[in-house]
PDB file of N, CA, C and O in Angstrom:
ATOM      1  N   UNK A1178     -13.162 -24.399  -2.785  1.00  0.00           N
ATOM      2  CA  UNK A1178     -12.560 -23.683  -3.892  1.00  0.00           C
ATOM      3  C   UNK A1178     -11.296 -24.431  -4.306  1.00  0.00           C
ATOM      4  O   UNK A1178     -10.442 -24.734  -3.470  1.00  0.00           O
ATOM      5  N   UNK A1179     -11.178 -24.669  -5.585  1.00  0.00           N
ATOM      6  CA  UNK A1179     -10.003 -25.373  -6.083  1.00  0.00           C
ATOM      7  C   UNK A1179      -8.842 -24.404  -6.231  1.00  0.00           C
ATOM      8  O   UNK A1179      -9.030 -23.172  -6.255  1.00  0.00           O
ATOM      9  N   UNK A1180      -7.661 -24.945  -6.363  1.00  0.00           N
ATOM     10  CA  UNK A1180      -6.478 -24.109  -6.568  1.00  0.00           C
ATOM     11  C   UNK A1180      -6.598 -23.339  -7.879  1.00  0.00           C
ATOM     12  O   UNK A1180      -6.207 -22.170  -7.963  1.00  0.00           O
ATOM     13  N   UNK A1181      -7.177 -23.965  -8.871  1.00  0.00           N
ATOM     14  CA  UNK A1181      -7.377 -23.314 -10.159  1.00  0.00           C
ATOM     15  C   UNK A1181      -8.329 -22.113 -10.033  1.00  0.00           C
ATOM     16  O   UNK A1181      -8.087 -21.048 -10.594  1.00  0.00           O
ATOM     17  N   UNK A1182      -9.399 -22.275  -9.273  1.00  0.00           N
ATOM     18  CA  UNK A1182     -10.337 -21.187  -9.049  1.00  0.00           C
ATOM     19  C   UNK A1182      -9.679 -20.051  -8.268  1.00  0.00           C
ATOM     20  O   UNK A1182      -9.894 -18.871  -8.561  1.00  0.00           O
ATOM     21  N   UNK A1183      -8.898 -20.418  -7.278  1.00  0.00           N
ATOM     22  CA  UNK A1183      -8.191 -19.418  -6.484  1.00  0.00           C
ATOM     23  C   UNK A1183      -7.211 -18.638  -7.354  1.00  0.00           C
ATOM     24  O   UNK A1183      -7.138 -17.409  -7.278  1.00  0.00           O
ATOM     25  N   UNK A1184      -6.464 -19.342  -8.195  1.00  0.00           N
ATOM     26  CA  UNK A1184      -5.521 -18.669  -9.086  1.00  0.00           C
ATOM     27  C   UNK A1184      -6.233 -17.712 -10.029  1.00  0.00           C
ATOM     28  O   UNK A1184      -5.747 -16.610 -10.284  1.00  0.00           O
ATOM     29  N   UNK A1185      -7.395 -18.120 -10.538  1.00  0.00           N
ATOM     30  CA  UNK A1185      -8.161 -17.262 -11.435  1.00  0.00           C
ATOM     31  C   UNK A1185      -8.654 -16.023 -10.692  1.00  0.00           C
ATOM     32  O   UNK A1185      -8.639 -14.906 -11.241  1.00  0.00           O
ATOM     33  N   UNK A1186      -9.079 -16.200  -9.448  1.00  0.00           N
ATOM     34  CA  UNK A1186      -9.552 -15.079  -8.646  1.00  0.00           C
ATOM     35  C   UNK A1186      -8.412 -14.100  -8.365  1.00  0.00           C
ATOM     36  O   UNK A1186      -8.585 -12.873  -8.474  1.00  0.00           O
ATOM     37  N   UNK A1187      -7.244 -14.611  -8.031  1.00  0.00           N
ATOM     38  CA  UNK A1187      -6.083 -13.759  -7.770  1.00  0.00           C
ATOM     39  C   UNK A1187      -5.675 -13.016  -9.038  1.00  0.00           C
ATOM     40  O   UNK A1187      -5.405 -11.809  -8.999  1.00  0.00           O
ATOM     41  N   UNK A1188      -5.680 -13.701 -10.144  1.00  0.00           N
ATOM     42  CA  UNK A1188      -5.322 -13.070 -11.418  1.00  0.00           C
ATOM     43  C   UNK A1188      -6.291 -11.936 -11.760  1.00  0.00           C
ATOM     44  O   UNK A1188      -5.870 -10.854 -12.187  1.00  0.00           O
ATOM     45  N   UNK A1189      -7.578 -12.161 -11.553  1.00  0.00           N
ATOM     46  CA  UNK A1189      -8.580 -11.123 -11.823  1.00  0.00           C
ATOM     47  C   UNK A1189      -8.378  -9.920 -10.904  1.00  0.00           C
ATOM     48  O   UNK A1189      -8.507  -8.765 -11.335  1.00  0.00           O
ATOM     49  N   UNK A1190      -8.057 -10.174  -9.645  1.00  0.00           N
ATOM     50  CA  UNK A1190      -7.843  -9.074  -8.690  1.00  0.00           C
ATOM     51  C   UNK A1190      -6.582  -8.297  -9.040  1.00  0.00           C
ATOM     52  O   UNK A1190      -6.555  -7.066  -8.958  1.00  0.00           O
ATOM     53  N   UNK A1191      -5.531  -8.974  -9.443  1.00  0.00           N
ATOM     54  CA  UNK A1191      -4.307  -8.293  -9.867  1.00  0.00           C
ATOM     55  C   UNK A1191      -4.586  -7.392 -11.060  1.00  0.00           C
ATOM     56  O   UNK A1191      -4.092  -6.264 -11.126  1.00  0.00           O
ATOM     57  N   UNK A1192      -5.387  -7.873 -11.990  1.00  0.00           N
ATOM     58  CA  UNK A1192      -5.734  -7.077 -13.161  1.00  0.00           C
ATOM     59  C   UNK A1192      -6.576  -5.871 -12.741  1.00  0.00           C
ATOM     60  O   UNK A1192      -6.344  -4.750 -13.201  1.00  0.00           O
ATOM     61  N   UNK A1193      -7.534  -6.076 -11.846  1.00  0.00           N
ATOM     62  CA  UNK A1193      -8.392  -4.985 -11.378  1.00  0.00           C
ATOM     63  C   UNK A1193      -7.576  -3.888 -10.703  1.00  0.00           C
ATOM     64  O   UNK A1193      -7.805  -2.695 -10.900  1.00  0.00           O
ATOM     65  N   UNK A1194      -6.588  -4.301  -9.901  1.00  0.00           N
ATOM     66  CA  UNK A1194      -5.758  -3.340  -9.172  1.00  0.00           C
ATOM     67  C   UNK A1194      -4.665  -2.711 -10.043  1.00  0.00           C
ATOM     68  O   UNK A1194      -4.069  -1.712  -9.652  1.00  0.00           O
ATOM     69  N   UNK A1195      -4.399  -3.315 -11.175  1.00  0.00           N
ATOM     70  CA  UNK A1195      -3.364  -2.788 -12.060  1.00  0.00           C
ATOM     71  C   UNK A1195      -1.963  -3.087 -11.578  1.00  0.00           C
ATOM     72  O   UNK A1195      -1.031  -2.332 -11.843  1.00  0.00           O
ATOM     73  N   UNK A1196      -1.819  -4.192 -10.857  1.00  0.00           N
ATOM     74  CA  UNK A1196      -0.502  -4.550 -10.322  1.00  0.00           C
ATOM     75  C   UNK A1196       0.491  -4.692 -11.468  1.00  0.00           C
ATOM     76  O   UNK A1196       0.223  -5.328 -12.469  1.00  0.00           O
ATOM     77  N   UNK A1197       1.635  -4.048 -11.293  1.00  0.00           N
ATOM     78  CA  UNK A1197       2.674  -4.073 -12.306  1.00  0.00           C
ATOM     79  C   UNK A1197       2.623  -2.881 -13.248  1.00  0.00           C
ATOM     80  O   UNK A1197       3.560  -2.640 -14.002  1.00  0.00           O
ATOM     81  N   UNK A1198       1.536  -2.102 -13.192  1.00  0.00           N
ATOM     82  CA  UNK A1198       1.428  -0.936 -14.068  1.00  0.00           C
ATOM     83  C   UNK A1198       2.267   0.222 -13.507  1.00  0.00           C
ATOM     84  O   UNK A1198       2.612   0.257 -12.328  1.00  0.00           O
ATOM     85  N   UNK A1199       2.541   1.161 -14.366  1.00  0.00           N
ATOM     86  CA  UNK A1199       3.297   2.351 -13.960  1.00  0.00           C
ATOM     87  C   UNK A1199       2.554   3.106 -12.854  1.00  0.00           C
ATOM     88  O   UNK A1199       3.158   3.543 -11.875  1.00  0.00           O
ATOM     89  N   UNK A1200       1.240   3.232 -13.002  1.00  0.00           N
ATOM     90  CA  UNK A1200       0.435   3.959 -12.024  1.00  0.00           C
ATOM     91  C   UNK A1200       0.440   3.262 -10.666  1.00  0.00           C
ATOM     92  O   UNK A1200       0.521   3.911  -9.629  1.00  0.00           O
ATOM     93  N   UNK A1201       0.333   1.949 -10.678  1.00  0.00           N
ATOM     94  CA  UNK A1201       0.337   1.191  -9.425  1.00  0.00           C
ATOM     95  C   UNK A1201       1.668   1.373  -8.697  1.00  0.00           C
ATOM     96  O   UNK A1201       1.709   1.649  -7.499  1.00  0.00           O
ATOM     97  N   UNK A1202       2.750   1.248  -9.430  1.00  0.00           N
ATOM     98  CA  UNK A1202       4.080   1.390  -8.836  1.00  0.00           C
ATOM     99  C   UNK A1202       4.293   2.799  -8.306  1.00  0.00           C
ATOM    100  O   UNK A1202       4.835   2.984  -7.208  1.00  0.00           O
ATOM    101  N   UNK A1203       3.823   3.798  -9.036  1.00  0.00           N
ATOM    102  CA  UNK A1203       3.967   5.185  -8.584  1.00  0.00           C
ATOM    103  C   UNK A1203       3.203   5.405  -7.278  1.00  0.00           C
ATOM    104  O   UNK A1203       3.728   6.002  -6.336  1.00  0.00           O
ATOM    105  N   UNK A1204       1.963   4.924  -7.216  1.00  0.00           N
ATOM    106  CA  UNK A1204       1.170   5.104  -5.995  1.00  0.00           C
ATOM    107  C   UNK A1204       1.783   4.332  -4.835  1.00  0.00           C
ATOM    108  O   UNK A1204       1.813   4.821  -3.701  1.00  0.00           O
ATOM    109  N   UNK A1205       2.292   3.136  -5.104  1.00  0.00           N
ATOM    110  CA  UNK A1205       2.963   2.346  -4.070  1.00  0.00           C
ATOM    111  C   UNK A1205       4.132   3.145  -3.488  1.00  0.00           C
ATOM    112  O   UNK A1205       4.294   3.233  -2.262  1.00  0.00           O
ATOM    113  N   UNK A1206       4.927   3.727  -4.356  1.00  0.00           N
ATOM    114  CA  UNK A1206       6.081   4.501  -3.897  1.00  0.00           C
ATOM    115  C   UNK A1206       5.650   5.729  -3.093  1.00  0.00           C
ATOM    116  O   UNK A1206       6.299   6.076  -2.100  1.00  0.00           O
ATOM    117  N   UNK A1207       4.562   6.377  -3.503  1.00  0.00           N
ATOM    118  CA  UNK A1207       4.050   7.519  -2.750  1.00  0.00           C
ATOM    119  C   UNK A1207       3.629   7.098  -1.343  1.00  0.00           C
ATOM    120  O   UNK A1207       3.933   7.780  -0.359  1.00  0.00           O
ATOM    121  N   UNK A1208       2.932   5.974  -1.245  1.00  0.00           N
ATOM    122  CA  UNK A1208       2.475   5.487   0.059  1.00  0.00           C
ATOM    123  C   UNK A1208       3.662   5.117   0.942  1.00  0.00           C
ATOM    124  O   UNK A1208       3.697   5.460   2.129  1.00  0.00           O
ATOM    125  N   UNK A1209       4.646   4.440   0.377  1.00  0.00           N
ATOM    126  CA  UNK A1209       5.823   4.063   1.157  1.00  0.00           C
ATOM    127  C   UNK A1209       6.570   5.301   1.642  1.00  0.00           C
ATOM    128  O   UNK A1209       7.076   5.323   2.772  1.00  0.00           O
ATOM    129  N   UNK A1210       6.636   6.333   0.832  1.00  0.00           N
ATOM    130  CA  UNK A1210       7.277   7.585   1.237  1.00  0.00           C
ATOM    131  C   UNK A1210       6.519   8.220   2.410  1.00  0.00           C
ATOM    132  O   UNK A1210       7.128   8.695   3.379  1.00  0.00           O
ATOM    133  N   UNK A1211       5.199   8.202   2.333  1.00  0.00           N
ATOM    134  CA  UNK A1211       4.387   8.743   3.428  1.00  0.00           C
ATOM    135  C   UNK A1211       4.622   7.955   4.720  1.00  0.00           C
ATOM    136  O   UNK A1211       4.697   8.536   5.809  1.00  0.00           O
ATOM    137  N   UNK A1212       4.744   6.647   4.622  1.00  0.00           N
ATOM    138  CA  UNK A1212       5.012   5.809   5.792  1.00  0.00           C
ATOM    139  C   UNK A1212       6.368   6.165   6.392  1.00  0.00           C
ATOM    140  O   UNK A1212       6.500   6.327   7.612  1.00  0.00           O
ATOM    141  N   UNK A1213       7.377   6.313   5.547  1.00  0.00           N
ATOM    142  CA  UNK A1213       8.713   6.685   6.032  1.00  0.00           C
ATOM    143  C   UNK A1213       8.678   8.020   6.763  1.00  0.00           C
ATOM    144  O   UNK A1213       9.279   8.168   7.830  1.00  0.00           O
ATOM    145  N   UNK A1214       7.963   8.988   6.193  1.00  0.00           N
ATOM    146  CA  UNK A1214       7.870  10.299   6.842  1.00  0.00           C
ATOM    147  C   UNK A1214       7.162  10.202   8.188  1.00  0.00           C
ATOM    148  O   UNK A1214       7.572  10.833   9.165  1.00  0.00           O
ATOM    149  N   UNK A1215       6.102   9.422   8.252  1.00  0.00           N
ATOM    150  CA  UNK A1215       5.371   9.270   9.506  1.00  0.00           C
ATOM    151  C   UNK A1215       6.254   8.634  10.569  1.00  0.00           C
ATOM    152  O   UNK A1215       6.238   9.045  11.734  1.00  0.00           O
ATOM    153  N   UNK A1216       7.035   7.654  10.181  1.00  0.00           N
ATOM    154  CA  UNK A1216       7.941   7.004  11.141  1.00  0.00           C
ATOM    155  C   UNK A1216       8.984   7.986  11.653  1.00  0.00           C
ATOM    156  O   UNK A1216       9.302   8.003  12.840  1.00  0.00           O
ATOM    157  N   UNK A1217       9.523   8.803  10.763  1.00  0.00           N
ATOM    158  CA  UNK A1217      10.544   9.773  11.162  1.00  0.00           C
ATOM    159  C   UNK A1217       9.973  10.862  12.063  1.00  0.00           C
ATOM    160  O   UNK A1217      10.670  11.405  12.903  1.00  0.00           O
ATOM    161  N   UNK A1218       8.696  11.161  11.892  1.00  0.00           N
ATOM    162  CA  UNK A1218       8.059  12.234  12.653  1.00  0.00           C
ATOM    163  C   UNK A1218       7.314  11.711  13.871  1.00  0.00           C
ATOM    164  O   UNK A1218       6.533  12.450  14.463  1.00  0.00           O
ATOM    165  N   UNK A1219       7.501  10.496  14.247  1.00  0.00           N
ATOM    166  CA  UNK A1219       6.841   9.951  15.418  1.00  0.00           C
ATOM    167  C   UNK A1219       5.348   9.724  15.230  1.00  0.00           C
ATOM    168  O   UNK A1219       4.605   9.657  16.193  1.00  0.00           O
ATOM    169  N   UNK A1220       4.900   9.630  13.999  1.00  0.00           N
ATOM    170  CA  UNK A1220       3.509   9.302  13.742  1.00  0.00           C
ATOM    171  C   UNK A1220       2.606  10.468  13.432  1.00  0.00           C
ATOM    172  O   UNK A1220       1.498  10.282  12.986  1.00  0.00           O
ATOM    173  N   UNK A1221       3.052  11.704  13.689  1.00  0.00           N
ATOM    174  CA  UNK A1221       2.225  12.865  13.379  1.00  0.00           C
ATOM    175  C   UNK A1221       2.929  13.719  12.328  1.00  0.00           C
ATOM    176  O   UNK A1221       4.148  13.821  12.327  1.00  0.00           O
ATOM    177  N   UNK A1222       2.166  14.359  11.455  1.00  0.00           N
ATOM    178  CA  UNK A1222       2.777  15.161  10.403  1.00  0.00           C
ATOM    179  C   UNK A1222       3.703  16.259  10.926  1.00  0.00           C
ATOM    180  O   UNK A1222       4.679  16.617  10.284  1.00  0.00           O
ATOM    181  N   UNK A1223       3.431  16.779  12.131  1.00  0.00           N
ATOM    182  CA  UNK A1223       4.277  17.854  12.657  1.00  0.00           C
ATOM    183  C   UNK A1223       5.429  17.337  13.521  1.00  0.00           C
ATOM    184  O   UNK A1223       6.197  18.108  14.056  1.00  0.00           O
ATOM    185  N   UNK A1224       5.520  16.016  13.665  1.00  0.00           N
ATOM    186  CA  UNK A1224       6.637  15.414  14.377  1.00  0.00           C
ATOM    187  C   UNK A1224       6.570  15.503  15.878  1.00  0.00           C
ATOM    188  O   UNK A1224       7.555  15.244  16.568  1.00  0.00           O
ATOM    189  N   UNK A1225       5.410  15.841  16.461  1.00  0.00           N
ATOM    190  CA  UNK A1225       5.325  16.025  17.903  1.00  0.00           C
ATOM    191  C   UNK A1225       5.014  14.742  18.661  1.00  0.00           C
ATOM    192  O   UNK A1225       4.872  14.765  19.862  1.00  0.00           O
ATOM    193  N   UNK A1226       4.865  13.635  17.984  1.00  0.00           N
ATOM    194  CA  UNK A1226       4.554  12.378  18.675  1.00  0.00           C
ATOM    195  C   UNK A1226       3.068  12.132  18.732  1.00  0.00           C
ATOM    196  O   UNK A1226       2.289  12.797  18.055  1.00  0.00           O
ATOM    197  N   UNK A1227       2.658  11.240  19.586  1.00  0.00           N
ATOM    198  CA  UNK A1227       1.236  10.897  19.665  1.00  0.00           C
ATOM    199  C   UNK A1227       0.449  12.009  20.337  1.00  0.00           C
ATOM    200  O   UNK A1227       0.975  12.777  21.123  1.00  0.00           O
ATOM    201  N   UNK A1228      -0.834  12.062  20.049  1.00  0.00           N
ATOM    202  CA  UNK A1228      -1.669  13.136  20.570  1.00  0.00           C
ATOM    203  C   UNK A1228      -1.944  13.010  22.055  1.00  0.00           C
ATOM    204  O   UNK A1228      -2.260  13.981  22.710  1.00  0.00           O
ATOM    205  N   UNK A1229      -1.807  11.812  22.610  1.00  0.00           N
ATOM    206  CA  UNK A1229      -2.098  11.638  24.038  1.00  0.00           C
ATOM    207  C   UNK A1229      -0.876  11.872  24.916  1.00  0.00           C
ATOM    208  O   UNK A1229      -0.914  11.672  26.126  1.00  0.00           O
ATOM    209  N   UNK A1230       0.231  12.286  24.279  1.00  0.00           N
ATOM    210  CA  UNK A1230       1.434  12.583  25.038  1.00  0.00           C
ATOM    211  C   UNK A1230       2.339  11.390  25.257  1.00  0.00           C
ATOM    212  O   UNK A1230       3.406  11.504  25.834  1.00  0.00           O
ATOM    213  N   UNK A1231       1.929  10.225  24.794  1.00  0.00           N
ATOM    214  CA  UNK A1231       2.754   9.016  24.919  1.00  0.00           C
ATOM    215  C   UNK A1231       3.448   8.694  23.617  1.00  0.00           C
ATOM    216  O   UNK A1231       3.120   7.759  22.924  1.00  0.00           O
ATOM    217  N   UNK A1232       4.424   9.489  23.257  1.00  0.00           N
ATOM    218  CA  UNK A1232       5.125   9.334  21.988  1.00  0.00           C
ATOM    219  C   UNK A1232       5.800   8.065  21.909  1.00  0.00           C
ATOM    220  O   UNK A1232       6.272   7.223  21.986  1.00  0.00           O
TER     221      UNK A1232
END
């Protein structure tokens, strides 16, 4: 695969995903917020740590 072909493939995928669109950025921010909450709660929505007791 040439660099030109790779660039074209990446460009097509960016367009398919809507990278840079308002919707893409909004969903990205939602996911990052969910990650932050999971980290603060020890990985579980109720904040009790891991299910096997090894928080």
